[in-house]
Short mmCIF file of C-alpha atoms in Angstrom, two decimals:
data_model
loop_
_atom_site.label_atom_id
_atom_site.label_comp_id
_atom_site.label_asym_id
_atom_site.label_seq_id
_atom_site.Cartn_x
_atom_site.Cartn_y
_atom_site.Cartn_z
CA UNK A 1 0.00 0.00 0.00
CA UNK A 2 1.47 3.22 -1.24
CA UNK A 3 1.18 6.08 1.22
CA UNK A 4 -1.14 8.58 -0.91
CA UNK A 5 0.71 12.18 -0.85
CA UNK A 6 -0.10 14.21 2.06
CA UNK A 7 -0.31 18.20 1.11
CA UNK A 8 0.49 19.97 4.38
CA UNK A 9 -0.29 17.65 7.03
CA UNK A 10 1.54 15.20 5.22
CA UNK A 11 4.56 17.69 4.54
CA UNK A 12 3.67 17.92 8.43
CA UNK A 13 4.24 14.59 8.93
CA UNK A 14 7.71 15.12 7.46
CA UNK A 15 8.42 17.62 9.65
CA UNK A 16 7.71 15.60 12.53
CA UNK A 17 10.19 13.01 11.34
CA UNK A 18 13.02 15.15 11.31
CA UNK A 19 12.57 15.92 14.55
CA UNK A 20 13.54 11.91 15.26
CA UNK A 21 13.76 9.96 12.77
CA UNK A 22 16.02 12.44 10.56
CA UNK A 23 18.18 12.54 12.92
CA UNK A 24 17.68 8.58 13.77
CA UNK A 25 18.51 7.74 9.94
CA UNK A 26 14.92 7.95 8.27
CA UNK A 27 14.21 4.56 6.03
CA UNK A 28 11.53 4.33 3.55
CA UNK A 29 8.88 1.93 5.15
CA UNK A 30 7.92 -1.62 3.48
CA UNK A 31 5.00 -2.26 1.93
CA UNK A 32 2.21 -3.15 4.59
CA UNK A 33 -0.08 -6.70 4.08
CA UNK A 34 -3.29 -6.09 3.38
CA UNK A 35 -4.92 -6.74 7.05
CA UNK A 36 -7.81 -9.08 7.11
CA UNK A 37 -11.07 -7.22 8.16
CA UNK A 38 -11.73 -8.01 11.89
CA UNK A 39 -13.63 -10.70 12.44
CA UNK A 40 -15.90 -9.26 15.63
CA UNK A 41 -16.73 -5.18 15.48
CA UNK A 42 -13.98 -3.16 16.87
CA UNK A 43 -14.19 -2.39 20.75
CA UNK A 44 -14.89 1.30 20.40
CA UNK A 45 -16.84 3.09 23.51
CA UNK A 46 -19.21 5.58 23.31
CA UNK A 47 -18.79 9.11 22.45
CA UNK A 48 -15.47 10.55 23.78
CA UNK A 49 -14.89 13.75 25.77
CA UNK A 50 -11.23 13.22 26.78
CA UNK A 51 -8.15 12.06 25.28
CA UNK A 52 -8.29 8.48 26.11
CA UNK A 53 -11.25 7.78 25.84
CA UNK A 54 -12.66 5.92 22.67
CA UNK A 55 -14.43 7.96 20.43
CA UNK A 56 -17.55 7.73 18.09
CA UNK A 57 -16.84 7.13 14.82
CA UNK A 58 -17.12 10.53 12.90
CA UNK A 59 -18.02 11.54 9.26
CA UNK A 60 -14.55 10.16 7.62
CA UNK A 61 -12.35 14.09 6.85
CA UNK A 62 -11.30 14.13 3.35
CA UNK A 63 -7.66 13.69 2.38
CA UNK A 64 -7.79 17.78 1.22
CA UNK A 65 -9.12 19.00 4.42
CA UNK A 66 -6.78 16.44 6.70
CA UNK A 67 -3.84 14.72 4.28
CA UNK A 68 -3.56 12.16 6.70
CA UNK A 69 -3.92 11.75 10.30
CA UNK A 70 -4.49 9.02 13.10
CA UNK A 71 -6.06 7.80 16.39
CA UNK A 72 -6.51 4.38 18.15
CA UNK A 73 -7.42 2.30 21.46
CA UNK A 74 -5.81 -0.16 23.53
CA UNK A 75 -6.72 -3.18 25.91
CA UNK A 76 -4.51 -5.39 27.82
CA UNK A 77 -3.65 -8.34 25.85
CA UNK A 78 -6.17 -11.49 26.35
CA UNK A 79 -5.90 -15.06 25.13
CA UNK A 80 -8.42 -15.91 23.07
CA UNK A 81 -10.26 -12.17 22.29
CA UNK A 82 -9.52 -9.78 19.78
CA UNK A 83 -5.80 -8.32 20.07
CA UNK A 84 -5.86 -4.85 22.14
CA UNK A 85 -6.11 -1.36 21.21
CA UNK A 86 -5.02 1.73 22.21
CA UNK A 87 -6.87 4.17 24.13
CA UNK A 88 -8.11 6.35 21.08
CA UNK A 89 -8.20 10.63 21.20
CA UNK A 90 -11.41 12.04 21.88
CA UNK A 91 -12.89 14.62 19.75
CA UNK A 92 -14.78 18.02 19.84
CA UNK A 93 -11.53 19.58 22.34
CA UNK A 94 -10.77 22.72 21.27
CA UNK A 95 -6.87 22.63 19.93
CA UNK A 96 -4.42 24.03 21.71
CA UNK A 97 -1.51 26.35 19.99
CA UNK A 98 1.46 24.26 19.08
CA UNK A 99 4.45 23.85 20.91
CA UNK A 100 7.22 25.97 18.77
CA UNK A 101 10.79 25.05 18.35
CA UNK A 102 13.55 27.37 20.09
CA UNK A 103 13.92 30.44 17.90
CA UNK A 104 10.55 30.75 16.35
CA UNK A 105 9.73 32.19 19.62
CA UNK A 106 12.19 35.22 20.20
CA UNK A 107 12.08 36.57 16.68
CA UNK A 108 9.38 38.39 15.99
CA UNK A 109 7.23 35.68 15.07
CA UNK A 110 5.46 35.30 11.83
CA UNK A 111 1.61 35.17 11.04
CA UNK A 112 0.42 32.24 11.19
CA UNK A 113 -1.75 30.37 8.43
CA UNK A 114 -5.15 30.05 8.95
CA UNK A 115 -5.83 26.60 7.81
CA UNK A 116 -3.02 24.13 9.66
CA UNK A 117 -0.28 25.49 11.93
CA UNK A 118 3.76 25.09 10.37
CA UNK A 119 5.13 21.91 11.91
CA UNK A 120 7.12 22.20 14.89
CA UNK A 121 10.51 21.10 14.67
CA UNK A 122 10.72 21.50 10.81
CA UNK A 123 14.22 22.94 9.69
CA UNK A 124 14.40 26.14 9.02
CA UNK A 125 16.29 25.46 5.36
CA UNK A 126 17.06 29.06 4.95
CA UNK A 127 20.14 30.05 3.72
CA UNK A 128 23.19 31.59 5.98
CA UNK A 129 20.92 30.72 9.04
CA UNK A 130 23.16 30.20 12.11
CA UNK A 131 24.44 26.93 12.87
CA UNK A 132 23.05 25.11 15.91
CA UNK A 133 26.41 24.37 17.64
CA UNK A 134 29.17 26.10 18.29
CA UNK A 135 31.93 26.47 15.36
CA UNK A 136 35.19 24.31 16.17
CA UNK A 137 35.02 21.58 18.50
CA UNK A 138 32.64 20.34 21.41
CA UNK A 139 33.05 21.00 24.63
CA UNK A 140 32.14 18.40 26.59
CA UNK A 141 31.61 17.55 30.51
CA UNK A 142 34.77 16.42 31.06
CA UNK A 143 37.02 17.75 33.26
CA UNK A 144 40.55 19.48 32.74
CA UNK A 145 39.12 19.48 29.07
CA UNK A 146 38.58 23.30 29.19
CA UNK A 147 36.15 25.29 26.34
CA UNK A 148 36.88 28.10 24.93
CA UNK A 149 33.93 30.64 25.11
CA UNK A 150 32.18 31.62 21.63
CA UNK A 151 32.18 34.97 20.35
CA UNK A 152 28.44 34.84 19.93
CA UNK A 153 28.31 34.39 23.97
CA UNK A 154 31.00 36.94 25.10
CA UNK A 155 29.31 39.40 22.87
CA UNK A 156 25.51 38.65 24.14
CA UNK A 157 24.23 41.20 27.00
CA UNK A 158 24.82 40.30 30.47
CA UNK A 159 21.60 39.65 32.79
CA UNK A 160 21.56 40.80 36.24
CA UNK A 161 22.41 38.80 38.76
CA UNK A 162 18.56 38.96 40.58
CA UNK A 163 17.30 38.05 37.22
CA UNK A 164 19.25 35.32 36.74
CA UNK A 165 18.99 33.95 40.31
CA UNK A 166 14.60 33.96 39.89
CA UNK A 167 15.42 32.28 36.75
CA UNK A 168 17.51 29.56 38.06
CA UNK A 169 14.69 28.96 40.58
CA UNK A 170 12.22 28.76 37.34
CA UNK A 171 14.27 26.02 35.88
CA UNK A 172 14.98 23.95 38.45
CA UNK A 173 11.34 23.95 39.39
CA UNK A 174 10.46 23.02 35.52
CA UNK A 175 13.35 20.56 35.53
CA UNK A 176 11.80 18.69 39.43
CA UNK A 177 8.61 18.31 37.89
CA UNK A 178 9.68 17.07 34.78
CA UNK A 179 12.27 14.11 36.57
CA UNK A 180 8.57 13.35 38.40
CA UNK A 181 7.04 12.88 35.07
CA UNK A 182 8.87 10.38 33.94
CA UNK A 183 10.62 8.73 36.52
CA UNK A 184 9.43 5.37 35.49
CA UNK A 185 11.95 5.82 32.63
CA UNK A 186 15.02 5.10 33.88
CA UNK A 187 18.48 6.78 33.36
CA UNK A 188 16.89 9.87 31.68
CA UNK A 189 18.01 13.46 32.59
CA UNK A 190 16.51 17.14 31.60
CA UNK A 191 17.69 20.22 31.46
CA UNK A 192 15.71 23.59 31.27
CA UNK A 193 17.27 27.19 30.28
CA UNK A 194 16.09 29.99 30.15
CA UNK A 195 16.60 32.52 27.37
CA UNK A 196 16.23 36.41 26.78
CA UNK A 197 15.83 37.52 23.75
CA UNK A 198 15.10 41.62 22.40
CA UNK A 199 11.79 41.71 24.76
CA UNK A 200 13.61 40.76 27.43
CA UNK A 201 10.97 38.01 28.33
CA UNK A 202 12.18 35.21 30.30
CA UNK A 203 11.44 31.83 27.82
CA UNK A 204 12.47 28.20 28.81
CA UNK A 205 13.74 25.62 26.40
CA UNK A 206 13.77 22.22 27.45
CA UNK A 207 16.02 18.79 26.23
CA UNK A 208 16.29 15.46 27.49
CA UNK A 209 18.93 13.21 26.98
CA UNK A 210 17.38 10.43 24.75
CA UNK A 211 17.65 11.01 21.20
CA UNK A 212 16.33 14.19 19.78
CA UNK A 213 14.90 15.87 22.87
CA UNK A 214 12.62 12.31 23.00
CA UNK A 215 9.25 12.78 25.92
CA UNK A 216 8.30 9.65 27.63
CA UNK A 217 4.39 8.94 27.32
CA UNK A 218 2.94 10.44 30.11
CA UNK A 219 5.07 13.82 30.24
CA UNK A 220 3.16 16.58 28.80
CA UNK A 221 5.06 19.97 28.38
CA UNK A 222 3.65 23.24 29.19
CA UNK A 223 2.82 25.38 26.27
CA UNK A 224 4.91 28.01 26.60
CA UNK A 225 8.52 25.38 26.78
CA UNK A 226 10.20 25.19 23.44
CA UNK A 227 12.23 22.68 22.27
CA UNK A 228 15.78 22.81 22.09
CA UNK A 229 15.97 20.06 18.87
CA UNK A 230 14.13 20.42 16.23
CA UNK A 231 14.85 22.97 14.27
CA UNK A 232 17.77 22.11 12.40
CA UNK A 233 18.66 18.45 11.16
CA UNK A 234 22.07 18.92 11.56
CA UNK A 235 22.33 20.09 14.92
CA UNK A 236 19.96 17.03 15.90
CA UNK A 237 21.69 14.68 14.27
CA UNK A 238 25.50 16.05 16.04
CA UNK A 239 24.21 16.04 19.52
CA UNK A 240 21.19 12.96 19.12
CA UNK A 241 21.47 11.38 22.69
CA UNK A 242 24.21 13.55 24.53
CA UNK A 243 24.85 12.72 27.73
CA UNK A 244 24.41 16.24 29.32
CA UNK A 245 21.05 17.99 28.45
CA UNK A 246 22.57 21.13 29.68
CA UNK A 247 24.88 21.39 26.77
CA UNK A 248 22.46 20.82 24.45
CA UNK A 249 19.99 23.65 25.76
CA UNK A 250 23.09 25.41 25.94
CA UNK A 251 23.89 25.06 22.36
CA UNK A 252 20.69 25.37 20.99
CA UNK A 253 19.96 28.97 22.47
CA UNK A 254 23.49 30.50 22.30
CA UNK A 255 23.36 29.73 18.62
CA UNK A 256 20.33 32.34 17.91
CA UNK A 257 22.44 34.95 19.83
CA UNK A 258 20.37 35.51 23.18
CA UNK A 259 21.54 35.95 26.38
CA UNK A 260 21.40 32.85 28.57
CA UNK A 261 20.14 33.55 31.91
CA UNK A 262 20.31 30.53 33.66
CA UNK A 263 20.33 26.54 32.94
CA UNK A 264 19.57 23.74 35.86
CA UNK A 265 19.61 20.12 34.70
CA UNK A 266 18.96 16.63 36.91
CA UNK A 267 22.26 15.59 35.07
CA UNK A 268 24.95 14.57 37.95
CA UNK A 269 28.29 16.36 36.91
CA UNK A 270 28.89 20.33 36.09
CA UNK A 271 29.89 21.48 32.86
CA UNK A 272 32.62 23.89 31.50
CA UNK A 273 31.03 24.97 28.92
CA UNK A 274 27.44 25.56 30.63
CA UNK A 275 29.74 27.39 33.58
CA UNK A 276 31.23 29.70 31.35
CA UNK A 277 28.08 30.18 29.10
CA UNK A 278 25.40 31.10 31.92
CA UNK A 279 25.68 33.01 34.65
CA UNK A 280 23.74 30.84 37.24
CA UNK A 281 23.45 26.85 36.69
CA UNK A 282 22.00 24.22 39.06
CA UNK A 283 23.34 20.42 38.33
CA UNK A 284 21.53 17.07 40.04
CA UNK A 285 18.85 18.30 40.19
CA UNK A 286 16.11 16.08 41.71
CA UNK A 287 12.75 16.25 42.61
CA UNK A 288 10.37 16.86 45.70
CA UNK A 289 7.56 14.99 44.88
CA UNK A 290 7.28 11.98 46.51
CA UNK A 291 6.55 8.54 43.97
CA UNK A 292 3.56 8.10 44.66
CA UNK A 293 2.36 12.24 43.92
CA UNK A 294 0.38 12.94 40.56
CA UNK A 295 2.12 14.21 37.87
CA UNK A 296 0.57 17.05 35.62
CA UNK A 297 -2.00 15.43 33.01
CA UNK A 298 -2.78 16.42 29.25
CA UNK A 299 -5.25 19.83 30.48
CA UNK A 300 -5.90 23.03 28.38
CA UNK A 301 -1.99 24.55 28.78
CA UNK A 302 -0.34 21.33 28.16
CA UNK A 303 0.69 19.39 25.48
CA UNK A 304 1.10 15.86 24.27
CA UNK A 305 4.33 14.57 22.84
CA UNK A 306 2.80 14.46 19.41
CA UNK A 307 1.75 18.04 19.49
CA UNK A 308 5.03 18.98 20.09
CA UNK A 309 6.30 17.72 16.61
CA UNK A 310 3.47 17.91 14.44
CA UNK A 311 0.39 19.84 16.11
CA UNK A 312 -2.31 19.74 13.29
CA UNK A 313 -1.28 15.47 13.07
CA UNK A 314 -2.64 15.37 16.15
CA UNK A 315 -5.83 17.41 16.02
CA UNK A 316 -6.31 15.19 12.97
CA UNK A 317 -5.94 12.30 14.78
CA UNK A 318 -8.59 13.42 17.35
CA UNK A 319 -11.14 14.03 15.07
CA UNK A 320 -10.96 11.16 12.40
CA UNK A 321 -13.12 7.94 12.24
CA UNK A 322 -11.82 5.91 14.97
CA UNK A 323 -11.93 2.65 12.50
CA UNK A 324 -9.72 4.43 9.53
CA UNK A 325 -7.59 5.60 12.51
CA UNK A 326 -7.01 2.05 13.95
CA UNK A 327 -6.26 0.94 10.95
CA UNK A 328 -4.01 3.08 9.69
CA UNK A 329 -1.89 2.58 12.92
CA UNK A 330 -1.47 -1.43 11.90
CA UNK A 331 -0.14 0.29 9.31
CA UNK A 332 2.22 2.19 10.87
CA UNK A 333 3.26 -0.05 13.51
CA UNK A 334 4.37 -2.81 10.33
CA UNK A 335 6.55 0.02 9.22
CA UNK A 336 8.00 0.53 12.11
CA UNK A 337 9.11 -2.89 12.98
CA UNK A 338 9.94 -4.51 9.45
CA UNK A 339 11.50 -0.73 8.21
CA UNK A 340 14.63 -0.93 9.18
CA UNK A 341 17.62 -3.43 8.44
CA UNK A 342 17.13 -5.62 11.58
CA UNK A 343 15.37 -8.67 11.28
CA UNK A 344 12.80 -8.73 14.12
CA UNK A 345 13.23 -11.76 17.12
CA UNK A 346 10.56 -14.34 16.81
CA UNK A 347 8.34 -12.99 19.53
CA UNK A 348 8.19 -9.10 18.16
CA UNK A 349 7.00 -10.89 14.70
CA UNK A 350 4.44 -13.26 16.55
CA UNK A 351 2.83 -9.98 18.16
CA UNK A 352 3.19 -8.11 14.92
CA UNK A 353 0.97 -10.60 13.25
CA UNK A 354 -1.54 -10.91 15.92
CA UNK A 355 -2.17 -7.11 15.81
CA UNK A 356 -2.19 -7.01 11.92
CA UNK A 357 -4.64 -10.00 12.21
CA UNK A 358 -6.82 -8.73 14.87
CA UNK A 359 -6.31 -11.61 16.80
CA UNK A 360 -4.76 -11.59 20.57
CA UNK A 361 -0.65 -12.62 21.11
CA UNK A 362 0.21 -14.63 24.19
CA UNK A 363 0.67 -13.02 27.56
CA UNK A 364 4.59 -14.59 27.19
CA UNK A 365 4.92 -13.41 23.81
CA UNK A 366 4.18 -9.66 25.06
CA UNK A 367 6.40 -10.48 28.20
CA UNK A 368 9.07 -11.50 25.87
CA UNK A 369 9.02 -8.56 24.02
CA UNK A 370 8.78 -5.97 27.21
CA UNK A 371 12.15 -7.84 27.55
CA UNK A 372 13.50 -7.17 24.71
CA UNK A 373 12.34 -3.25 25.08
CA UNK A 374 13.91 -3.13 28.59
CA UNK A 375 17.10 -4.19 27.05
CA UNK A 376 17.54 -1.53 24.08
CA UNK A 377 16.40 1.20 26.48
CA UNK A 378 19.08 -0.12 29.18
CA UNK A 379 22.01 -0.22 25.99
CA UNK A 380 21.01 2.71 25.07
CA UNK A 381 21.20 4.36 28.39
CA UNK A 382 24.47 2.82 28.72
CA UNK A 383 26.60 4.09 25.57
CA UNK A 384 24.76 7.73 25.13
CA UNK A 385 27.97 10.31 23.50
CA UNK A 386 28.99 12.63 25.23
CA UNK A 387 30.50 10.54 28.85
CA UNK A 388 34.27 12.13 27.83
CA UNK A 389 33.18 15.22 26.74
CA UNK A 390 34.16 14.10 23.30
CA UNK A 391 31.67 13.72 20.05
CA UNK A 392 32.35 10.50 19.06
CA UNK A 393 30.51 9.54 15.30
CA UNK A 394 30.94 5.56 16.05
CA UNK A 395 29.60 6.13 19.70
CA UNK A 396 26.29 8.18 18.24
CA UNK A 397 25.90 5.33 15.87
CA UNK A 398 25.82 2.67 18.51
CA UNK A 399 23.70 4.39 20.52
CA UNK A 400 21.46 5.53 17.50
CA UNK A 401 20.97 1.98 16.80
CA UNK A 402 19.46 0.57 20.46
CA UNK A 403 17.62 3.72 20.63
CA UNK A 404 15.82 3.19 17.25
CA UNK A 405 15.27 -0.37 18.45
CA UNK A 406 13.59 0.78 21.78
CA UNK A 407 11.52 3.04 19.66
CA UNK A 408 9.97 0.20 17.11
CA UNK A 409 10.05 -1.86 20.02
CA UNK A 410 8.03 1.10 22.33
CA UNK A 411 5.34 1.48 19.27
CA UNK A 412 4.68 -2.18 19.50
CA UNK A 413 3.97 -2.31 22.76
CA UNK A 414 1.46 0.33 23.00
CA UNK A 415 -0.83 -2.24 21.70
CA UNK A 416 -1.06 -3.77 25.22
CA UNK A 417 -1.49 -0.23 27.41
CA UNK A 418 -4.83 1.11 28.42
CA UNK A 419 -3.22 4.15 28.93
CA UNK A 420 -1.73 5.02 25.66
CA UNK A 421 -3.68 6.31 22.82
CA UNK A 422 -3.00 6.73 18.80
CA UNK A 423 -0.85 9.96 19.23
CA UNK A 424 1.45 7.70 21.22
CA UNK A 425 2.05 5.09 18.80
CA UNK A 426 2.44 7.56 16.26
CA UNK A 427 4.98 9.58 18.29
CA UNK A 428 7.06 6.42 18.62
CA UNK A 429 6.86 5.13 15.21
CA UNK A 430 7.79 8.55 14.08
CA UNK A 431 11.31 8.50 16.75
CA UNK A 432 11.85 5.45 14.97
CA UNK A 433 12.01 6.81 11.39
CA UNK A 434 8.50 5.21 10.38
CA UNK A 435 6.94 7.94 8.26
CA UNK A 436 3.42 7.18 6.39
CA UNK A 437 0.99 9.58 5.93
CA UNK A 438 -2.72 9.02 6.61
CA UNK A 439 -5.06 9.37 4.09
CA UNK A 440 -9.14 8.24 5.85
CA UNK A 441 -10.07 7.29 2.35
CA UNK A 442 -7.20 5.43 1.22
CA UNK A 443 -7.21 3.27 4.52
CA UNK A 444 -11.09 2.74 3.99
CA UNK A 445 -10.63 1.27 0.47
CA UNK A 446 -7.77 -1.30 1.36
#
């Protein structure tokens, strides 16, 4: 099945991608089998009001008005019933304004169109734009191996010192309540800066550790963070999984010229070149929630992960026909999993055909591959760049690798979480370099 061409929430779509899977090493995705209709009507609940809740199926949007979009459910895998779907989005919410990459947001920003907000996370493509990392070298974490400061920093206006003290406090409280988020992810660190640009405003850009500034399902960002990846491919693709979020906020600010006010980060060990690029910097951060305290949920003011890469995907996803949207996921999840050059082990491919077929996988067979995710996620963990302060090519491709793995492995598995909806999968399948666009019509006619 050829993915029909997506106008601009397809082009969206794209966008998304290089937010992960550009940097991850995109791959064109297989052709998908033709699934076999389900044998018993599809589990969907009544009519949804919330995110994850199923949703009635809706007049199907055409592929002009929405290119291609998604949405889905999930139940806990069961011998002998129908294989599980995600939670699927609800519909009728009134979208919230996307989540903007760094530097969209302290220029003087453009107007936006009125028909499908510009992808977040999109490269900027323009010509002579400034590079996303410093020019000459990396400075790492490493001690005794020095930095030497940029021009672009010595030359950028000082902030007071009681400014940048209240902004310390605002990032270390963003970065405590982001290590609560997603502290069943283990080995994961954040970092949050915060920038001034002309207006003087205080704004925060926030990175994690894991690939391209990758969010755990279940974190959702306020609106007004911005991303520190995701605006240009290369910089993504130099730092994709470095060690020390700090540096990487770091980077991604300095390069647009503003003045860095302060930078805290739950990462363990200071930083030359955060020291002698921000006046006030907080490192180990950790958090003062207890465990077993609420984290924030998706509410007007937050985001999910999807909208953070490609906002009108997801209010696509929310309102299409639950049915195209489940399908089209199968879709997505086969090219996830059979996309890449890695032939899967024989329990992914047992659970890949039980989904595809509509048909339930074995308890062990989902065990068995929640094994194998634990174990890309822990190699990944354990070989991210960036340990010696050094940007090693061969270590990013290691690590690249697992990570990618985790990520097909992660898209799988939502299958078998009540929790997780259709934005989820799709988030995944996108870190993992899976890119097909949706088209309501075209999944209706296969």
């Amino acid at each position: 099945m050829a993915p029909a061409a997506g106008g601009g929430l397809g082009a969206e779509f794209a966008h998304g991608v290089a937010a992960g899977a550009s940097a991850a090493g995109g791959f064109v995705p297989p052709e998908p089998p033709v699934p076999h209709p389900p044998a018993t009507p599809l589990a969907f609940g009544p009519e949804s009001t919330g995110l994850h809740e199923a949703a009635a199926p809706l007049s199907a949007p055409s592929p002009t008005d929405i290119p291609h979009t998604p949405t889905q459910t999930a139940a806990a895998p069961a011998v002998g019933s129908p294989a599980p779907m995600m939670g699927s989005m609800g519909s009728g919410s009134s979208p919230e304004p996307p989540l903007n990459s760094y530097g969209s947001v302290l220029s003087t920003p453009a107007t936006p169109s009125a028909s499908v907000a510009p992808a977040m996370g999109s490269p900027t493509g323009a010509a002579g734009a400034p590079p996303m990392y410093p020019p000459g070298g990396t400075a790492g974490a490493a001690a005794g191996l020095g930095t030497v400061v940029p021009q672009d920093v010595r030359d950028a206006p000082r902030v007071p010192m009681d400014v940048a003290i209240s902004d310390l406090e605002l990032a270390r409280r963003a970065v405590q309540e982001l290590i609560h988020a997603s502290r069943l992810y283990g080995g994961l660190d954040w970092a949050v800066g915060v920038a001034r640009g002309e207006s003087g405003a205080p704004e925060l850009v926030v990175a994690s550790n894991e690939g391209a500034g990758y969010i755990p399902a279940g974190v959702f960002l306020p609106r007004n963070f911005r991303l520190a990846f995701g605006r240009d491919m290369d910089f993504d693709a130099r730092w994709f999984g470095w060690v020390n979020p700090a540096e990487s906020v770091v980077r991604a600010i300095r390069a647009q010229g503003y003045s860095l006010s302060a930078v805290a980060t739950s990462f363990f060990a200071p930083s030359d070149e955060v020291r002698d690029s921000v006046r006030e910097s907080a490192v180990g951060v950790r958090p003062v929630l207890e465990p077993s305290d609420r984290s924030p949920q998706l509410v007007p003011g937050r985001l999910h992960r999807l909208q953070t890469i490609a906002p009108a995907l997801y209010q696509a996803l929310e309102r299409a026909n639950t049915y195209d949207v489940h399908r089209y996921c199968r879709d997505v999840t086969y090219a996830a999993i059979y996309g890449g050059h890695d032939t899967p082990s024989p329990a992914v491919e047992s659970v890949v055909r039980a989904v595809l077929s509509e048909q339930a996988a074995p308890q062990g067979e989902w065990q068995r591959v929640r094994d194998e995710y634990d174990t890309a996620c822990m190699l990944a963990g354990s070989q991210r760049p960036g340990y010696d302060g050094a940007n090693d090519p061969s270590l990013t491709e290691m690590y690249r690798a697992d990570f990618i793995a985790a990520r097909r492995l992660e898209t799988l598995l939502c299958w078998s979480e009540y929790s997780l909806s259709a934005a989820d999968l799709v988030y995944s399948a996108i870190q993992a370099g899976a890119s097909i666009a949706f088209d309501a019509a075209a999944v209706r006619s296969r």
